[in-house]
């Protein structure tokens, strides 16, 4: 019989016990203690189901459920906490249940195994944290959309190869980041389709001979349906790998944005000043204002990528079904969620509180030749083939560089020397503001196009929010 003095679930077959070192090596309570609510919730659903299917009398089922509720209150109020000498959260809670209701506690584990239990509880935990992550991501998307609207007319250089390419608006640039986050949110919602399935009733691996109502359990715990194959139910961890991938990609997107904020806050750019809330000083150089939070987001993306590769490597060699290796899925998952959620929130806050130096962005367009394409397009409109126009404008740029002027320094005379089709309005074509306004194509950088994509983004977000609501509030 399991008592608090024999804190394990499987002693009968053994004469000796694990060496202290092997025990310390294998116990997982320090990680899976996070699953205590899910453990209590899943156990109560199991007990109620046992009462309904006749595996327990109604009185027994109620006593178990009441005791589980008591344990819930004890933990919440700090009166009792699953302590370290137990192997894992399942063992700890069962032992506490025994202290409360004696041998009846031993009936709860009928027809279930820690293998199906742990897989169920991780899914429940993940579903809950998905809500927090989705909320944080939605906040970030709305922040970017709001800023984009404010800066739909703010001109800045658009880059390719880190060289000035064509003028864009800051709003357009910020929306480019926003779309990546919208896709991350969409991936998060879709991953839910595969995560939200219930392993309970799979037992250790092959199902059970007891009349476990899997449909009822799945519905009680808010899952879409029971997992169709009991062996798959206890050995599948791809739902975790999928979340780690979604998280890793999200961190990569955050890292790219963080990298731009780091560059933009350097004096060479001076496009942005990050708030004191997200920067630090130097212990030796009094003038320093370092973008530490952005740097840490960039750095932590490496750790999250590591967690994904760790997870894939953990599973790749495992024969079906449950293997103890799988216990180490949780530290990877927990560490990832602990990193990703604050990273998203901090990025959003950092963007909100940053000061945008729009005059520096505008000044960076001065003399940067980023409207050379406009001159070539001008000739094309006059009937010159684009390849030829490109070559001619290349020569104009060369001449400007030799004379030490930008395109702004061009005169009509200089232009006409290169091609007779240039007329006075060619000098207007090189105005960056005009170049931006002219790109009113769908998805272009013109203010009206930026406004249009913000509307599109709102529609996408509404659809994704609906999917997430269905996943997270199934009833
Ligand atoms: N602590 C284990 C885990 O997280 C669950 C227990 C299953 N253990 C076992 N020996 N079958 O994976």
Coordinates of C-alpha atoms and ligand atoms in Angstrom, one line a residue:
X1 CA 0.0 0.0 0.0
X2 CA 1.2 3.5 -0.8
X3 CA 1.8 5.6 2.3
X4 CA 3.5 8.9 2.8
X5 CA 6.5 6.9 4.1
X6 CA 6.9 5.0 0.9
X7 CA 6.7 7.9 -1.5
X8 CA 6.6 5.9 -4.7
X9 CA 4.0 4.2 -6.8
X10 CA 5.8 1.1 -7.8
X11 CA 7.6 -0.4 -4.8
X12 CA 6.1 -3.9 -4.6
X13 CA 8.4 -5.6 -7.1
X14 CA 11.6 -4.2 -5.5
X15 CA 13.6 -5.3 -2.5
X16 CA 15.9 -2.3 -2.6
X17 CA 15.5 1.3 -3.6
X18 CA 17.2 3.7 -6.0
X19 CA 20.6 4.9 -4.9
X20 CA 20.4 8.5 -3.7
X21 CA 22.4 9.6 -6.7
X22 CA 20.1 7.8 -9.1
X23 CA 17.1 9.2 -7.3
X24 CA 18.4 12.8 -7.6
X25 CA 19.1 12.1 -11.2
X26 CA 15.7 10.8 -12.1
X27 CA 13.2 12.7 -10.0
X28 CA 11.3 15.3 -11.9
X29 CA 9.3 17.1 -9.2
X30 CA 11.3 20.3 -9.5
X31 CA 10.1 20.6 -13.0
X32 CA 6.7 18.9 -13.2
X33 CA 5.5 20.6 -10.0
X34 CA 4.2 23.2 -12.4
X35 CA 1.6 20.7 -13.5
X36 CA -0.1 20.6 -10.1
X37 CA -3.3 22.3 -11.2
X38 CA -3.5 20.1 -14.2
X39 CA -2.8 17.0 -12.1
X40 CA -5.7 17.9 -9.8
X41 CA -8.0 18.8 -12.6
X42 CA -7.4 15.7 -14.6
X43 CA -7.7 13.5 -11.5
X44 CA -11.0 15.1 -10.6
X45 CA -12.3 14.5 -14.1
X46 CA -11.1 10.9 -13.9
X47 CA -12.8 10.4 -10.5
X48 CA -16.1 11.8 -11.7
X49 CA -16.0 9.7 -14.8
X50 CA -15.3 6.6 -12.5
X51 CA -18.4 7.6 -10.5
X52 CA -20.5 7.8 -13.7
X53 CA -19.3 4.5 -15.2
X54 CA -19.7 2.7 -11.9
X55 CA -16.0 2.1 -11.3
X56 CA -16.5 4.0 -8.0
X57 CA -19.6 4.5 -6.0
X58 CA -21.0 8.1 -6.2
X59 CA -19.9 8.5 -2.5
X60 CA -16.4 7.4 -3.3
X61 CA -16.1 9.6 -6.3
X62 CA -17.3 12.6 -4.4
X63 CA -14.9 12.0 -1.5
X64 CA -12.0 11.9 -3.9
X65 CA -13.1 15.0 -5.8
X66 CA -13.6 16.9 -2.5
X67 CA -10.2 15.9 -1.3
X68 CA -8.6 17.0 -4.5
X69 CA -10.4 20.3 -4.2
X70 CA -9.0 20.6 -0.6
X71 CA -5.5 19.9 -1.9
X72 CA -6.0 22.7 -4.5
X73 CA -7.0 25.1 -1.8
X74 CA -4.0 24.0 0.4
X75 CA -1.6 24.6 -2.3
X76 CA -3.1 28.0 -3.3
X77 CA -3.0 29.1 0.3
X78 CA 0.5 27.9 0.8
X79 CA -0.5 25.4 3.5
X80 CA 0.9 22.5 1.8
X81 CA 3.2 22.1 -1.2
X82 CA 4.4 19.1 -3.2
X83 CA 7.8 18.6 -1.7
X84 CA 11.0 17.3 -3.1
X85 CA 11.1 13.8 -1.8
X86 CA 8.5 12.7 -4.2
X87 CA 9.4 11.4 -7.6
X88 CA 7.1 13.6 -9.6
X89 CA 3.9 15.6 -9.3
X90 CA 1.7 12.5 -9.8
X91 CA 3.3 10.7 -6.9
X92 CA 3.2 13.7 -4.6
X93 CA -0.5 14.4 -5.1
X94 CA -1.5 10.8 -4.7
X95 CA 0.5 10.7 -1.4
X96 CA -1.3 13.8 -0.2
X97 CA -4.6 12.3 -1.2
X98 CA -3.7 9.2 0.8
X99 CA -3.1 11.3 3.9
X100 CA -6.6 12.7 3.5
X101 CA -8.7 9.8 2.6
X102 CA -6.6 6.7 3.2
X103 CA -6.9 3.6 1.0
X104 CA -9.6 5.1 -1.2
X105 CA -6.8 7.2 -2.7
X106 CA -5.4 4.1 -4.2
X107 CA -8.5 3.5 -6.3
X108 CA -8.0 6.7 -8.3
X109 CA -5.2 5.3 -10.4
X110 CA -7.4 2.5 -11.7
X111 CA -7.2 2.2 -15.5
X112 CA -4.7 5.1 -15.9
X113 CA -1.0 5.4 -16.0
X114 CA 1.4 8.3 -15.4
X115 CA 2.2 7.8 -19.1
X116 CA -1.2 8.9 -20.3
X117 CA -1.6 11.3 -17.4
X118 CA 1.6 13.3 -18.0
X119 CA 0.9 13.6 -21.7
X120 CA -2.6 14.9 -20.9
X121 CA -1.4 17.4 -18.3
X122 CA 1.4 18.8 -20.5
X123 CA -1.3 19.4 -23.2
X124 CA -3.5 21.2 -20.6
X125 CA -0.7 23.3 -19.3
X126 CA 0.4 24.2 -22.8
X127 CA -3.2 25.2 -23.8
X128 CA -3.3 27.6 -20.8
X129 CA 0.1 29.1 -21.6
X130 CA -0.9 29.4 -25.3
X131 CA -3.5 31.9 -24.1
X132 CA -0.9 34.1 -22.4
X133 CA 1.4 33.9 -25.4
X134 CA -1.4 34.6 -27.9
X135 CA -2.5 37.6 -25.8
X136 CA 1.1 38.9 -25.7
X137 CA 1.5 38.5 -29.5
X138 CA -1.8 40.1 -30.2
X139 CA -0.6 43.1 -28.1
X140 CA 2.6 43.3 -30.1
X141 CA 0.7 43.2 -33.4
X142 CA -1.7 45.9 -32.3
X143 CA 1.3 48.0 -31.1
X144 CA 3.0 47.7 -34.5
X145 CA -0.2 48.5 -36.4
X146 CA -0.8 51.5 -34.2
X147 CA 2.8 52.8 -34.8
X148 CA 2.5 52.0 -38.5
X149 CA -0.6 54.2 -38.7
X150 CA 1.2 57.0 -36.9
X151 CA 4.2 56.7 -39.2
X152 CA 2.5 56.0 -42.5
X153 CA 4.0 59.2 -43.9
X154 CA 7.4 59.0 -42.1
X155 CA 10.1 58.6 -44.8
X156 CA 13.2 56.5 -44.3
X157 CA 15.6 54.6 -46.4
X158 CA 14.6 51.1 -47.4
X159 CA 17.6 48.8 -47.5
X160 CA 18.7 45.7 -49.4
X161 CA 22.1 44.3 -48.7
X162 CA 22.2 46.9 -45.9
X163 CA 22.6 49.6 -48.6
X164 CA 20.2 52.4 -49.3
X165 CA 17.8 51.0 -51.9
X166 CA 14.6 52.9 -52.2
X167 CA 12.7 55.2 -49.8
X168 CA 10.0 53.6 -47.8
X169 CA 7.8 54.7 -44.9
X170 CA 8.5 53.7 -41.3
X171 CA 4.9 52.5 -41.2
X172 CA 5.5 50.1 -44.1
X173 CA 8.7 48.8 -42.5
X174 CA 6.9 48.2 -39.2
X175 CA 4.1 46.4 -40.9
X176 CA 6.6 44.1 -42.5
X177 CA 7.5 42.9 -39.0
X178 CA 3.9 42.9 -38.0
X179 CA 3.0 40.4 -40.8
X180 CA 5.6 38.0 -39.5
X181 CA 4.1 38.1 -36.1
X182 CA 0.6 37.6 -37.5
X183 CA 1.8 34.4 -39.2
X184 CA 3.4 33.3 -35.8
X185 CA 0.0 33.8 -34.2
X186 CA -1.7 31.9 -36.9
X187 CA 0.8 29.0 -36.5
X188 CA 0.1 29.1 -32.7
X189 CA -3.6 28.8 -33.4
X190 CA -3.1 25.9 -35.9
X191 CA -0.7 24.0 -33.6
X192 CA -3.7 24.0 -31.2
X193 CA -5.6 21.7 -33.5
X194 CA -3.0 18.9 -32.9
X195 CA -2.3 19.8 -29.3
X196 CA -5.9 19.8 -28.1
X197 CA -6.4 16.0 -28.2
X198 CA -6.8 13.9 -25.1
X199 CA -4.5 10.9 -24.2
X200 CA -6.4 9.8 -21.1
X201 CA -7.6 6.3 -21.3
X202 CA -4.6 5.1 -23.2
X203 CA -3.3 3.7 -19.9
X204 CA 0.4 2.8 -20.0
X205 CA 0.2 2.1 -23.8
X206 CA -2.4 -0.3 -24.9
X207 CA -5.7 1.0 -23.5
X208 CA -7.4 -0.5 -20.5
X209 CA -10.0 -3.2 -19.6
X210 CA -11.8 -0.8 -17.3
X211 CA -14.9 1.0 -18.6
X212 CA -13.1 4.3 -19.0
X213 CA -15.2 6.8 -21.0
X214 CA -12.6 8.5 -23.1
X215 CA -15.1 10.8 -24.8
X216 CA -16.4 12.0 -21.5
X217 CA -12.9 12.6 -20.2
X218 CA -11.9 14.5 -23.3
X219 CA -15.0 16.7 -23.1
X220 CA -14.6 17.3 -19.4
X221 CA -11.1 18.5 -19.8
X222 CA -11.9 20.7 -22.8
X223 CA -10.2 18.6 -25.5
X224 CA -11.4 18.3 -29.0
X225 CA -11.5 14.5 -28.9
X226 CA -9.6 11.5 -27.5
X227 CA -6.4 10.5 -29.3
X228 CA -7.4 7.6 -31.7
X229 CA -4.3 5.4 -30.9
X230 CA -3.3 4.6 -27.3
X231 CA 0.3 3.9 -28.3
X232 CA 0.5 7.2 -30.1
X233 CA -1.2 8.9 -27.2
X234 CA 1.6 8.1 -24.7
X235 CA 4.6 8.4 -27.1
X236 CA 3.7 11.5 -29.2
X237 CA 5.6 14.6 -28.3
X238 CA 5.4 16.3 -31.6
X239 CA 2.8 18.7 -30.2
X240 CA 5.6 20.0 -28.0
X241 CA 8.2 20.1 -30.8
X242 CA 5.6 22.1 -32.9
X243 CA 5.3 24.7 -30.1
X244 CA 9.0 24.9 -29.8
X245 CA 9.3 25.5 -33.5
X246 CA 6.6 28.2 -33.4
X247 CA 8.4 29.7 -30.5
X248 CA 11.8 29.5 -32.2
X249 CA 10.6 31.1 -35.3
X250 CA 8.8 33.8 -33.3
X251 CA 12.1 34.5 -31.4
X252 CA 13.9 34.7 -34.7
X253 CA 11.4 37.3 -35.8
X254 CA 11.8 39.2 -32.5
X255 CA 15.5 39.0 -32.9
X256 CA 15.5 40.6 -36.4
X257 CA 13.4 43.4 -35.0
X258 CA 15.6 43.7 -32.0
X259 CA 18.7 43.9 -34.2
X260 CA 17.2 46.8 -36.1
X261 CA 16.4 48.6 -32.9
X262 CA 20.0 48.0 -31.7
X263 CA 21.3 49.5 -35.0
X264 CA 18.8 52.3 -35.2
X265 CA 19.6 53.4 -31.7
X266 CA 23.4 53.6 -32.5
X267 CA 24.6 57.2 -33.2
X268 CA 25.4 56.3 -36.9
X269 CA 21.7 55.9 -37.4
X270 CA 20.0 57.8 -34.6
X271 CA 16.6 56.8 -35.8
X272 CA 15.3 55.8 -32.4
X273 CA 16.0 56.4 -28.8
X274 CA 15.0 53.6 -26.5
X275 CA 13.4 54.4 -23.2
X276 CA 15.4 54.3 -20.0
X277 CA 13.1 51.5 -19.0
X278 CA 14.8 49.2 -21.6
X279 CA 18.4 50.4 -21.6
X280 CA 21.3 50.4 -19.1
X281 CA 24.4 52.4 -18.4
X282 CA 28.0 51.4 -18.2
X283 CA 30.0 50.9 -15.0
X284 CA 32.9 52.7 -16.5
X285 CA 31.7 54.9 -19.4
X286 CA 29.4 57.5 -18.1
X287 CA 27.9 58.5 -21.5
X288 CA 26.7 55.0 -22.4
X289 CA 23.1 54.0 -23.0
X290 CA 23.0 50.4 -24.0
X291 CA 20.1 48.6 -25.6
X292 CA 20.4 45.6 -23.3
X293 CA 16.8 44.3 -23.5
X294 CA 16.9 44.2 -27.3
X295 CA 20.3 42.5 -27.1
X296 CA 18.9 39.9 -24.7
X297 CA 15.9 39.2 -26.9
X298 CA 18.4 38.6 -29.7
X299 CA 20.5 36.4 -27.5
X300 CA 17.6 34.4 -26.0
X301 CA 16.4 33.5 -29.5
X302 CA 19.5 31.3 -29.6
X303 CA 18.5 29.5 -26.5
X304 CA 15.0 28.9 -27.8
X305 CA 16.4 27.5 -31.1
X306 CA 18.5 25.2 -28.8
X307 CA 15.4 24.0 -27.0
X308 CA 13.8 23.1 -30.3
X309 CA 16.9 21.1 -31.5
X310 CA 17.1 19.5 -28.1
X311 CA 13.5 18.4 -28.3
X312 CA 13.9 16.9 -31.7
X313 CA 17.1 15.1 -30.7
X314 CA 15.4 13.8 -27.6
X315 CA 12.7 12.1 -29.5
X316 CA 14.4 11.0 -32.7
X317 CA 15.8 7.7 -31.5
X318 CA 13.0 6.5 -29.3
X319 CA 11.1 3.3 -30.2
X320 CA 7.5 3.4 -29.3
X321 CA 6.0 3.9 -26.8
X322 CA 6.8 5.7 -23.6
X323 CA 10.4 6.0 -22.6
X324 CA 11.8 7.8 -19.6
X325 CA 13.8 10.1 -21.9
X326 CA 10.4 11.8 -22.6
X327 CA 10.4 13.2 -19.0
X328 CA 13.0 15.7 -20.2
X329 CA 10.6 17.3 -22.6
X330 CA 9.2 19.5 -19.9
X331 CA 12.3 21.6 -18.9
X332 CA 12.6 22.4 -22.6
X333 CA 9.0 23.4 -23.0
X334 CA 8.8 25.3 -19.7
X335 CA 12.1 27.2 -20.4
X336 CA 10.8 28.1 -23.8
X337 CA 7.5 29.5 -22.7
X338 CA 9.3 31.4 -19.8
X339 CA 11.5 33.1 -22.4
X340 CA 9.1 33.7 -25.2
X341 CA 6.2 35.4 -23.4
X342 CA 8.3 38.1 -21.6
X343 CA 10.3 38.6 -24.9
X344 CA 7.1 39.4 -26.8
X345 CA 5.8 41.7 -24.0
X346 CA 9.1 43.5 -23.6
X347 CA 9.4 44.1 -27.4
X348 CA 5.9 45.6 -27.4
X349 CA 6.7 47.9 -24.4
X350 CA 10.0 48.9 -26.0
X351 CA 8.3 49.9 -29.2
X352 CA 5.6 51.8 -27.3
X353 CA 8.1 53.8 -25.2
X354 CA 10.7 54.5 -27.9
X355 CA 11.2 58.0 -29.3
X356 CA 11.3 57.9 -33.0
X357 CA 13.7 60.4 -34.6
X358 CA 11.9 60.9 -37.8
X359 CA 14.0 63.9 -38.9
X360 CA 17.1 61.6 -38.8
X361 CA 15.4 59.1 -41.0
X362 CA 14.4 61.8 -43.5
X363 CA 18.0 63.3 -43.4
X364 CA 19.4 59.9 -44.2
X365 CA 17.7 60.1 -47.6
X366 CA 19.6 63.2 -48.5
X367 CA 22.2 62.5 -51.1
X368 CA 21.8 58.7 -50.8
X369 CA 20.7 58.1 -54.5
X370 CA 17.8 56.0 -53.3
X371 CA 15.5 57.6 -56.0
X372 CA 17.7 56.6 -58.9
X373 CA 15.1 54.0 -59.9
X374 CA 12.6 56.9 -60.3
X375 CA 14.8 58.5 -62.9
X376 CA 15.1 55.2 -64.8
X377 CA 11.3 54.7 -64.6
X378 CA 10.9 58.3 -65.9
X379 CA 12.8 57.4 -69.1
X380 CA 10.8 54.2 -69.4
X381 CA 7.6 56.2 -69.5
X382 CA 9.2 58.2 -72.3
X383 CA 9.6 55.0 -74.3
X384 CA 13.2 54.1 -73.4
X385 CA 13.6 50.3 -72.7
X386 CA 14.3 49.7 -69.0
X387 CA 17.7 48.1 -69.5
X388 CA 18.9 51.1 -71.5
X389 CA 17.3 53.5 -68.9
X390 CA 19.1 51.7 -66.1
X391 CA 22.4 52.1 -67.8
X392 CA 22.0 55.8 -68.5
X393 CA 21.0 56.5 -64.9
X394 CA 23.9 54.5 -63.7
X395 CA 26.1 56.9 -65.6
X396 CA 24.3 59.8 -64.1
X397 CA 25.0 58.4 -60.6
X398 CA 28.6 58.0 -61.5
X399 CA 28.8 61.6 -62.6
X400 CA 27.2 62.8 -59.5
X401 CA 29.6 60.9 -57.3
X402 CA 32.5 62.3 -59.3
X403 CA 31.2 65.8 -58.7
X404 CA 30.5 65.1 -55.1
X405 CA 26.7 65.8 -55.3
X406 CA 23.6 63.7 -54.8
X407 CA 20.7 63.4 -57.2
X408 CA 19.4 66.6 -55.6
X409 CA 22.4 68.4 -57.2
X410 CA 21.3 67.5 -60.7
X411 CA 20.3 70.1 -63.2
X412 CA 18.1 69.7 -66.3
X413 CA 21.2 70.4 -68.4
X414 CA 23.2 67.6 -66.8
X415 CA 20.3 65.2 -67.3
X416 CA 19.7 66.1 -71.0
X417 CA 23.4 65.6 -71.7
X418 CA 22.7 61.9 -70.8
X419 CA 19.4 61.6 -72.6
X420 CA 17.4 64.1 -74.7
X421 CA 14.1 62.7 -73.4
X422 CA 14.7 64.2 -69.9
X423 CA 12.5 67.3 -69.4
X424 CA 12.0 69.7 -66.4
X425 CA 9.6 67.3 -64.6
X426 CA 12.4 64.7 -64.3
X427 CA 13.8 66.8 -61.4
X428 CA 10.6 66.3 -59.5
X429 CA 10.8 62.5 -59.9
X430 CA 13.8 62.3 -57.6
X431 CA 11.8 63.6 -54.6
X432 CA 11.6 60.8 -52.1
X433 CA 8.2 61.7 -50.9
X434 CA 6.9 61.6 -54.5
X435 CA 8.6 58.2 -55.0
X436 CA 6.8 56.8 -51.9
X437 CA 3.4 58.3 -52.8
X438 CA 3.7 56.8 -56.2
X439 CA 3.9 53.3 -54.8
X440 CA 0.2 53.1 -54.1
X441 CA 0.1 49.5 -55.5
X442 CA -1.4 46.8 -53.3
X443 CA 1.3 46.1 -50.6
X444 CA 3.3 49.1 -51.6
X445 CA 4.9 51.7 -49.4
X446 CA 2.5 54.6 -50.1
X447 CA 0.6 55.9 -47.1
X448 CA -2.7 54.7 -48.5
X449 CA -1.3 51.3 -49.2
X450 CA 0.0 51.1 -45.7
X451 CA -3.5 52.0 -44.4
X452 CA -5.0 49.3 -46.6
X453 CA -2.7 46.6 -45.2
X454 CA -3.4 47.7 -41.7
X455 CA -7.1 47.0 -42.5
X456 CA -6.1 43.7 -44.0
X457 CA -4.0 42.9 -40.8
X458 CA -7.1 43.6 -38.7
X459 CA -9.1 41.2 -40.7
X460 CA -6.5 38.5 -40.4
X461 CA -6.2 39.0 -36.7
X462 CA -10.0 38.7 -36.3
X463 CA -10.0 35.3 -38.0
X464 CA -7.0 34.1 -35.9
X465 CA -8.6 35.4 -32.7
X466 CA -11.7 33.4 -33.6
X467 CA -9.7 30.2 -34.1
X468 CA -7.9 30.8 -30.8
X469 CA -11.1 31.4 -28.9
X470 CA -12.5 28.1 -30.2
X471 CA -9.4 26.3 -29.0
X472 CA -9.1 28.0 -25.7
X473 CA -12.8 28.3 -24.7
X474 CA -14.3 25.2 -26.3
X475 CA -17.6 25.4 -24.4
Ligands
LIG1 N1 7.7 11.7 -14.6 C1 7.5 11.1 -15.9 C2 7.5 12.0 -17.1 O1 7.4 13.1 -16.9 C3 6.1 10.5 -15.9 C4 6.1 9.2 -15.2 C5 6.1 8.0 -16.1 N2 7.2 7.3 -15.6 C6 7.4 6.0 -15.8 N3 8.4 5.5 -15.3 N4 6.6 5.3 -16.6 O2 7.6 11.5 -18.2

